Amino acid sequence: MLLGDLNAHVKCDELDFITNEVDDTLDDFLPVNYEADCIHKLRNTEIPQSTNNYGKSVIEICTESQLRILNGRTLGDSKGKITFYNHMGVSIVDYCICSASFLSNINNFTVGQYCPTLSDHCPISVQILSQSVQETVFNLQKNNLKRININGAREEVFKANILCYDFSLIIKEIDTLVLDNDNNNNDHNFWIPTVHF
């Protein structure tokens, strides 16, 4: 994602995507690993402006890298609001640009109020949808752990239980599952004996 003052003037009808990119005639021009996207929504701008050299560079980067300009096409800024004010006039030079595949994660993009005492640029902001996975944190404080005293009798029971199991079979089973997992990339469960005191 690119966000900020790019000094780029981009005319609203300048396309930041390749039209008909699923057409077979483009196969010779597009890279072999190029994946066509279906985001072809045109942008709006509150004021008409012509494309300058920086704007041409922005459009080139967007079409070559499947990036999309959020200004004027996103919830929160569907009009394409003015972002810059000075004594010579107004323009849209502050942009938020993200990959086409990331557009579904954009909740909204907004151009804030112009405040001449702070800046000649309006603040811009983007709200991104995200997922977080909460992991369980185990508290392993000393008082939570149960301490087992192994005295003579328990030591003998432990040794007897260990000798009951043929661990070579378990190791063989684990090796087989690891090989299967490497080949199939599946999750497997395997049984490990519990030794009781």
PDB file of C-alpha atoms in Angstrom:
ATOM      1  CA  MET A   1       0.000   0.000   0.000  1.00  0.00           C
ATOM      2  CA  LEU A   2       1.186   3.510  -0.862  1.00  0.00           C
ATOM      3  CA  LEU A   3      -0.227   6.422   1.110  1.00  0.00           C
ATOM      4  CA  GLY A   4       0.739  10.084   1.017  1.00  0.00           C
ATOM      5  CA  ASP A   5       1.612  13.137  -1.073  1.00  0.00           C
ATOM      6  CA  LEU A   6       2.751  11.865  -4.486  1.00  0.00           C
ATOM      7  CA  ASN A   7       2.683  15.309  -6.230  1.00  0.00           C
ATOM      8  CA  ALA A   8       0.721  13.491  -8.933  1.00  0.00           C
ATOM      9  CA  HIS A   9      -2.201  14.973 -10.804  1.00  0.00           C
ATOM     10  CA  VAL A  10      -4.270  12.168 -12.326  1.00  0.00           C
ATOM     11  CA  LYS A  11      -7.209  12.902 -14.609  1.00  0.00           C
ATOM     12  CA  CYS A  12     -10.310  11.007 -13.481  1.00  0.00           C
ATOM     13  CA  ASP A  13     -10.701   9.111 -16.761  1.00  0.00           C
ATOM     14  CA  GLU A  14      -7.077   7.855 -16.687  1.00  0.00           C
ATOM     15  CA  LEU A  15      -7.325   4.094 -16.221  1.00  0.00           C
ATOM     16  CA  ASP A  16      -5.206   2.451 -13.543  1.00  0.00           C
ATOM     17  CA  PHE A  17      -6.083  -1.001 -14.870  1.00  0.00           C
ATOM     18  CA  ILE A  18      -5.760  -2.832 -18.178  1.00  0.00           C
ATOM     19  CA  THR A  19      -9.079  -2.987 -20.021  1.00  0.00           C
ATOM     20  CA  ASN A  20     -10.116  -6.365 -21.434  1.00  0.00           C
ATOM     21  CA  GLU A  21      -7.063  -8.002 -19.872  1.00  0.00           C
ATOM     22  CA  VAL A  22      -8.787 -11.389 -20.064  1.00  0.00           C
ATOM     23  CA  ASP A  23      -8.836 -11.056 -23.853  1.00  0.00           C
ATOM     24  CA  ASP A  24      -6.666 -13.608 -25.697  1.00  0.00           C
ATOM     25  CA  THR A  25      -5.065 -10.885 -27.833  1.00  0.00           C
ATOM     26  CA  LEU A  26      -3.170  -9.615 -24.759  1.00  0.00           C
ATOM     27  CA  ASP A  27      -1.493 -12.984 -24.082  1.00  0.00           C
ATOM     28  CA  ASP A  28       1.590 -11.987 -26.066  1.00  0.00           C
ATOM     29  CA  PHE A  29       2.079  -8.764 -24.099  1.00  0.00           C
ATOM     30  CA  LEU A  30       1.354  -9.818 -20.506  1.00  0.00           C
ATOM     31  CA  PRO A  31       3.810 -11.883 -18.423  1.00  0.00           C
ATOM     32  CA  VAL A  32       3.134 -15.633 -18.176  1.00  0.00           C
ATOM     33  CA  ASN A  33       2.429 -15.402 -14.424  1.00  0.00           C
ATOM     34  CA  TYR A  34       0.090 -12.380 -14.790  1.00  0.00           C
ATOM     35  CA  GLU A  35      -3.301 -12.915 -13.166  1.00  0.00           C
ATOM     36  CA  ALA A  36      -6.127 -10.747 -14.486  1.00  0.00           C
ATOM     37  CA  ASP A  37      -8.357  -9.035 -11.937  1.00  0.00           C
ATOM     38  CA  CYS A  38     -11.938  -7.870 -12.299  1.00  0.00           C
ATOM     39  CA  ILE A  39     -11.748  -4.490 -10.532  1.00  0.00           C
ATOM     40  CA  HIS A  40     -12.724  -2.110 -13.310  1.00  0.00           C
ATOM     41  CA  LYS A  41     -14.614   0.563 -11.394  1.00  0.00           C
ATOM     42  CA  LEU A  42     -13.878   4.055 -12.737  1.00  0.00           C
ATOM     43  CA  ARG A  43     -12.762   6.831 -10.390  1.00  0.00           C
ATOM     44  CA  ASN A  44     -14.362  10.204  -9.703  1.00  0.00           C
ATOM     45  CA  THR A  45     -12.713  13.552  -8.945  1.00  0.00           C
ATOM     46  CA  GLU A  46     -14.366  16.551  -7.338  1.00  0.00           C
ATOM     47  CA  ILE A  47     -12.457  18.868  -9.695  1.00  0.00           C
ATOM     48  CA  PRO A  48     -11.192  18.349 -13.238  1.00  0.00           C
ATOM     49  CA  GLN A  49      -7.410  18.131 -13.467  1.00  0.00           C
ATOM     50  CA  SER A  50      -5.040  17.060 -16.193  1.00  0.00           C
ATOM     51  CA  THR A  51      -2.429  14.343 -15.702  1.00  0.00           C
ATOM     52  CA  ASN A  52       1.123  15.588 -15.025  1.00  0.00           C
ATOM     53  CA  ASN A  53       4.370  13.586 -15.365  1.00  0.00           C
ATOM     54  CA  TYR A  54       4.122  12.229 -11.811  1.00  0.00           C
ATOM     55  CA  GLY A  55       0.539  11.213 -12.579  1.00  0.00           C
ATOM     56  CA  LYS A  56       1.680   9.310 -15.675  1.00  0.00           C
ATOM     57  CA  SER A  57       4.245   7.469 -13.545  1.00  0.00           C
ATOM     58  CA  VAL A  58       1.558   6.565 -10.995  1.00  0.00           C
ATOM     59  CA  ILE A  59      -0.726   5.209 -13.739  1.00  0.00           C
ATOM     60  CA  GLU A  60       2.151   3.171 -15.216  1.00  0.00           C
ATOM     61  CA  ILE A  61       3.006   1.658 -11.828  1.00  0.00           C
ATOM     62  CA  CYS A  62      -0.662   0.830 -11.215  1.00  0.00           C
ATOM     63  CA  THR A  63      -1.225  -0.906 -14.555  1.00  0.00           C
ATOM     64  CA  GLU A  64       2.067  -2.813 -14.410  1.00  0.00           C
ATOM     65  CA  SER A  65       1.698  -3.950 -10.788  1.00  0.00           C
ATOM     66  CA  GLN A  66      -2.082  -4.357 -10.442  1.00  0.00           C
ATOM     67  CA  LEU A  67      -2.335  -1.468  -7.988  1.00  0.00           C
ATOM     68  CA  ARG A  68      -5.515   0.583  -7.648  1.00  0.00           C
ATOM     69  CA  ILE A  69      -6.048   4.207  -6.598  1.00  0.00           C
ATOM     70  CA  LEU A  70      -8.587   4.393  -3.763  1.00  0.00           C
ATOM     71  CA  ASN A  71      -9.336   8.119  -4.208  1.00  0.00           C
ATOM     72  CA  GLY A  72     -12.698   8.628  -5.878  1.00  0.00           C
ATOM     73  CA  ARG A  73     -13.759   4.970  -5.944  1.00  0.00           C
ATOM     74  CA  THR A  74     -13.887   3.865  -2.313  1.00  0.00           C
ATOM     75  CA  LEU A  75     -16.448   4.112   0.455  1.00  0.00           C
ATOM     76  CA  GLY A  76     -15.650   7.353   2.296  1.00  0.00           C
ATOM     77  CA  ASP A  77     -14.336   9.163  -0.792  1.00  0.00           C
ATOM     78  CA  SER A  78     -16.602   8.240  -3.685  1.00  0.00           C
ATOM     79  CA  LYS A  79     -16.421  11.859  -5.013  1.00  0.00           C
ATOM     80  CA  GLY A  80     -12.628  12.110  -5.150  1.00  0.00           C
ATOM     81  CA  LYS A  81     -12.234  15.050  -2.776  1.00  0.00           C
ATOM     82  CA  ILE A  82      -9.613  17.799  -3.021  1.00  0.00           C
ATOM     83  CA  THR A  83      -6.524  17.075  -0.912  1.00  0.00           C
ATOM     84  CA  PHE A  84      -4.341  20.178  -1.487  1.00  0.00           C
ATOM     85  CA  TYR A  85      -5.009  23.937  -1.185  1.00  0.00           C
ATOM     86  CA  ASN A  86      -2.625  26.827  -1.886  1.00  0.00           C
ATOM     87  CA  HIS A  87      -2.557  30.397  -3.322  1.00  0.00           C
ATOM     88  CA  MET A  88      -2.433  29.001  -6.894  1.00  0.00           C
ATOM     89  CA  GLY A  89      -5.499  26.786  -6.540  1.00  0.00           C
ATOM     90  CA  VAL A  90      -6.586  23.347  -5.442  1.00  0.00           C
ATOM     91  CA  SER A  91      -5.743  19.826  -6.570  1.00  0.00           C
ATOM     92  CA  ILE A  92      -5.748  16.142  -5.693  1.00  0.00           C
ATOM     93  CA  VAL A  93      -2.153  15.076  -4.997  1.00  0.00           C
ATOM     94  CA  ASP A  94      -2.474  12.895  -1.879  1.00  0.00           C
ATOM     95  CA  TYR A  95      -3.377   9.308  -2.678  1.00  0.00           C
ATOM     96  CA  CYS A  96      -3.890   5.912  -1.194  1.00  0.00           C
ATOM     97  CA  ILE A  97      -2.962   3.103  -3.575  1.00  0.00           C
ATOM     98  CA  CYS A  98      -3.178  -0.616  -2.820  1.00  0.00           C
ATOM     99  CA  SER A  99      -2.974  -3.915  -4.672  1.00  0.00           C
ATOM    100  CA  ALA A 100      -6.124  -5.134  -6.427  1.00  0.00           C
ATOM    101  CA  SER A 101      -6.077  -8.291  -4.308  1.00  0.00           C
ATOM    102  CA  PHE A 102      -6.073  -6.193  -1.104  1.00  0.00           C
ATOM    103  CA  LEU A 103      -9.128  -4.072  -2.048  1.00  0.00           C
ATOM    104  CA  SER A 104     -11.504  -6.445  -0.248  1.00  0.00           C
ATOM    105  CA  ASN A 105      -9.655  -5.601   3.010  1.00  0.00           C
ATOM    106  CA  ILE A 106     -10.280  -1.847   2.663  1.00  0.00           C
ATOM    107  CA  ASN A 107     -13.189  -0.741   4.804  1.00  0.00           C
ATOM    108  CA  ASN A 108     -13.003   2.924   3.768  1.00  0.00           C
ATOM    109  CA  PHE A 109     -10.696   5.701   2.664  1.00  0.00           C
ATOM    110  CA  THR A 110     -11.350   9.294   3.738  1.00  0.00           C
ATOM    111  CA  VAL A 111     -10.030  12.764   3.013  1.00  0.00           C
ATOM    112  CA  GLY A 112     -10.266  14.848   6.185  1.00  0.00           C
ATOM    113  CA  GLN A 113     -11.127  18.531   6.670  1.00  0.00           C
ATOM    114  CA  TYR A 114      -8.726  21.163   5.360  1.00  0.00           C
ATOM    115  CA  CYS A 115      -7.138  23.076   8.258  1.00  0.00           C
ATOM    116  CA  PRO A 116      -4.923  25.943   6.966  1.00  0.00           C
ATOM    117  CA  THR A 117      -3.262  26.483  10.342  1.00  0.00           C
ATOM    118  CA  LEU A 118      -1.855  22.920  10.247  1.00  0.00           C
ATOM    119  CA  SER A 119      -1.061  22.200   6.598  1.00  0.00           C
ATOM    120  CA  ASP A 120      -1.948  22.994   3.009  1.00  0.00           C
ATOM    121  CA  HIS A 121      -2.783  19.278   2.637  1.00  0.00           C
ATOM    122  CA  CYS A 122      -5.901  17.579   3.970  1.00  0.00           C
ATOM    123  CA  PRO A 123      -5.274  14.555   6.182  1.00  0.00           C
ATOM    124  CA  ILE A 124      -6.020  11.231   4.488  1.00  0.00           C
ATOM    125  CA  SER A 125      -6.724   7.964   6.247  1.00  0.00           C
ATOM    126  CA  VAL A 126      -7.598   4.401   5.391  1.00  0.00           C
ATOM    127  CA  GLN A 127      -9.414   1.842   7.502  1.00  0.00           C
ATOM    128  CA  ILE A 128      -8.294  -1.750   6.949  1.00  0.00           C
ATOM    129  CA  LEU A 129     -10.233  -4.848   7.924  1.00  0.00           C
ATOM    130  CA  SER A 130      -8.065  -7.390   9.695  1.00  0.00           C
ATOM    131  CA  GLN A 131      -8.399 -10.651  11.531  1.00  0.00           C
ATOM    132  CA  SER A 132      -6.483 -11.520  14.615  1.00  0.00           C
ATOM    133  CA  VAL A 133      -6.152 -14.944  16.127  1.00  0.00           C
ATOM    134  CA  GLN A 134      -6.047 -14.964  19.884  1.00  0.00           C
ATOM    135  CA  GLU A 135      -3.699 -17.598  21.172  1.00  0.00           C
ATOM    136  CA  THR A 136      -4.136 -19.125  24.591  1.00  0.00           C
ATOM    137  CA  VAL A 137      -1.310 -18.128  26.870  1.00  0.00           C
ATOM    138  CA  PHE A 138      -0.589 -20.675  29.531  1.00  0.00           C
ATOM    139  CA  ASN A 139       0.428 -19.342  32.901  1.00  0.00           C
ATOM    140  CA  LEU A 140       3.175 -21.649  34.099  1.00  0.00           C
ATOM    141  CA  GLN A 141       3.847 -20.115  37.462  1.00  0.00           C
ATOM    142  CA  LYS A 142       5.497 -22.231  40.097  1.00  0.00           C
ATOM    143  CA  ASN A 143       2.360 -22.605  42.201  1.00  0.00           C
ATOM    144  CA  ASN A 144       0.354 -23.956  39.217  1.00  0.00           C
ATOM    145  CA  LEU A 145       2.697 -26.882  38.647  1.00  0.00           C
ATOM    146  CA  LYS A 146       2.098 -30.109  40.514  1.00  0.00           C
ATOM    147  CA  ARG A 147       5.311 -31.516  41.886  1.00  0.00           C
ATOM    148  CA  ILE A 148       5.717 -35.265  42.033  1.00  0.00           C
ATOM    149  CA  ASN A 149       8.080 -36.787  44.535  1.00  0.00           C
ATOM    150  CA  ILE A 150       9.577 -39.966  43.181  1.00  0.00           C
ATOM    151  CA  ASN A 151      10.452 -42.177  46.081  1.00  0.00           C
ATOM    152  CA  GLY A 152      11.778 -45.733  45.881  1.00  0.00           C
ATOM    153  CA  ALA A 153       8.382 -47.381  45.232  1.00  0.00           C
ATOM    154  CA  ARG A 154       7.301 -44.857  42.562  1.00  0.00           C
ATOM    155  CA  GLU A 155      10.686 -45.104  40.870  1.00  0.00           C
ATOM    156  CA  GLU A 156      10.235 -48.872  40.462  1.00  0.00           C
ATOM    157  CA  VAL A 157       6.677 -48.405  39.053  1.00  0.00           C
ATOM    158  CA  PHE A 158       7.994 -45.821  36.597  1.00  0.00           C
ATOM    159  CA  LYS A 159      10.780 -48.121  35.382  1.00  0.00           C
ATOM    160  CA  ALA A 160       8.348 -51.055  35.022  1.00  0.00           C
ATOM    161  CA  ASN A 161       5.912 -48.929  32.980  1.00  0.00           C
ATOM    162  CA  ILE A 162       8.686 -47.685  30.686  1.00  0.00           C
ATOM    163  CA  LEU A 163       9.825 -51.253  30.035  1.00  0.00           C
ATOM    164  CA  CYS A 164       6.262 -52.294  29.062  1.00  0.00           C
ATOM    165  CA  TYR A 165       6.290 -50.288  25.847  1.00  0.00           C
ATOM    166  CA  ASP A 166       8.192 -51.027  22.655  1.00  0.00           C
ATOM    167  CA  PHE A 167       9.265 -47.487  21.742  1.00  0.00           C
ATOM    168  CA  SER A 168      10.877 -48.616  18.487  1.00  0.00           C
ATOM    169  CA  LEU A 169       7.369 -49.250  17.053  1.00  0.00           C
ATOM    170  CA  ILE A 170       6.261 -45.764  18.113  1.00  0.00           C
ATOM    171  CA  ILE A 171       9.346 -44.185  16.524  1.00  0.00           C
ATOM    172  CA  LYS A 172       8.657 -46.152  13.308  1.00  0.00           C
ATOM    173  CA  GLU A 173       5.039 -44.919  13.308  1.00  0.00           C
ATOM    174  CA  ILE A 174       6.133 -41.308  13.811  1.00  0.00           C
ATOM    175  CA  ASP A 175       8.684 -41.606  10.968  1.00  0.00           C
ATOM    176  CA  THR A 176       5.976 -42.981   8.660  1.00  0.00           C
ATOM    177  CA  LEU A 177       3.580 -40.173   9.569  1.00  0.00           C
ATOM    178  CA  VAL A 178       6.256 -37.523   9.049  1.00  0.00           C
ATOM    179  CA  LEU A 179       7.008 -38.970   5.601  1.00  0.00           C
ATOM    180  CA  ASP A 180       3.279 -39.051   4.744  1.00  0.00           C
ATOM    181  CA  ASN A 181       2.897 -35.500   6.007  1.00  0.00           C
ATOM    182  CA  ASP A 182       5.795 -34.300   3.846  1.00  0.00           C
ATOM    183  CA  ASN A 183       4.294 -35.999   0.788  1.00  0.00           C
ATOM    184  CA  ASN A 184       0.635 -35.064   1.340  1.00  0.00           C
ATOM    185  CA  ASN A 185       0.948 -31.970   3.518  1.00  0.00           C
ATOM    186  CA  ASN A 186      -1.902 -33.230   5.740  1.00  0.00           C
ATOM    187  CA  ASP A 187      -2.318 -33.088   9.474  1.00  0.00           C
ATOM    188  CA  HIS A 188      -2.083 -36.430  11.279  1.00  0.00           C
ATOM    189  CA  ASN A 189      -2.708 -37.509  14.819  1.00  0.00           C
ATOM    190  CA  PHE A 190      -0.697 -40.288  16.379  1.00  0.00           C
ATOM    191  CA  TRP A 191      -0.822 -42.067  19.700  1.00  0.00           C
ATOM    192  CA  ILE A 192       1.890 -41.676  22.300  1.00  0.00           C
ATOM    193  CA  PRO A 193       1.576 -43.750  25.446  1.00  0.00           C
ATOM    194  CA  THR A 194       1.234 -42.065  28.790  1.00  0.00           C
ATOM    195  CA  VAL A 195       3.322 -43.429  31.605  1.00  0.00           C
ATOM    196  CA  HIS A 196       1.436 -43.485  34.909  1.00  0.00           C
ATOM    197  CA  PHE A 197       3.001 -43.460  38.368  1.00  0.00           C
TER     198      PHE A 197
END
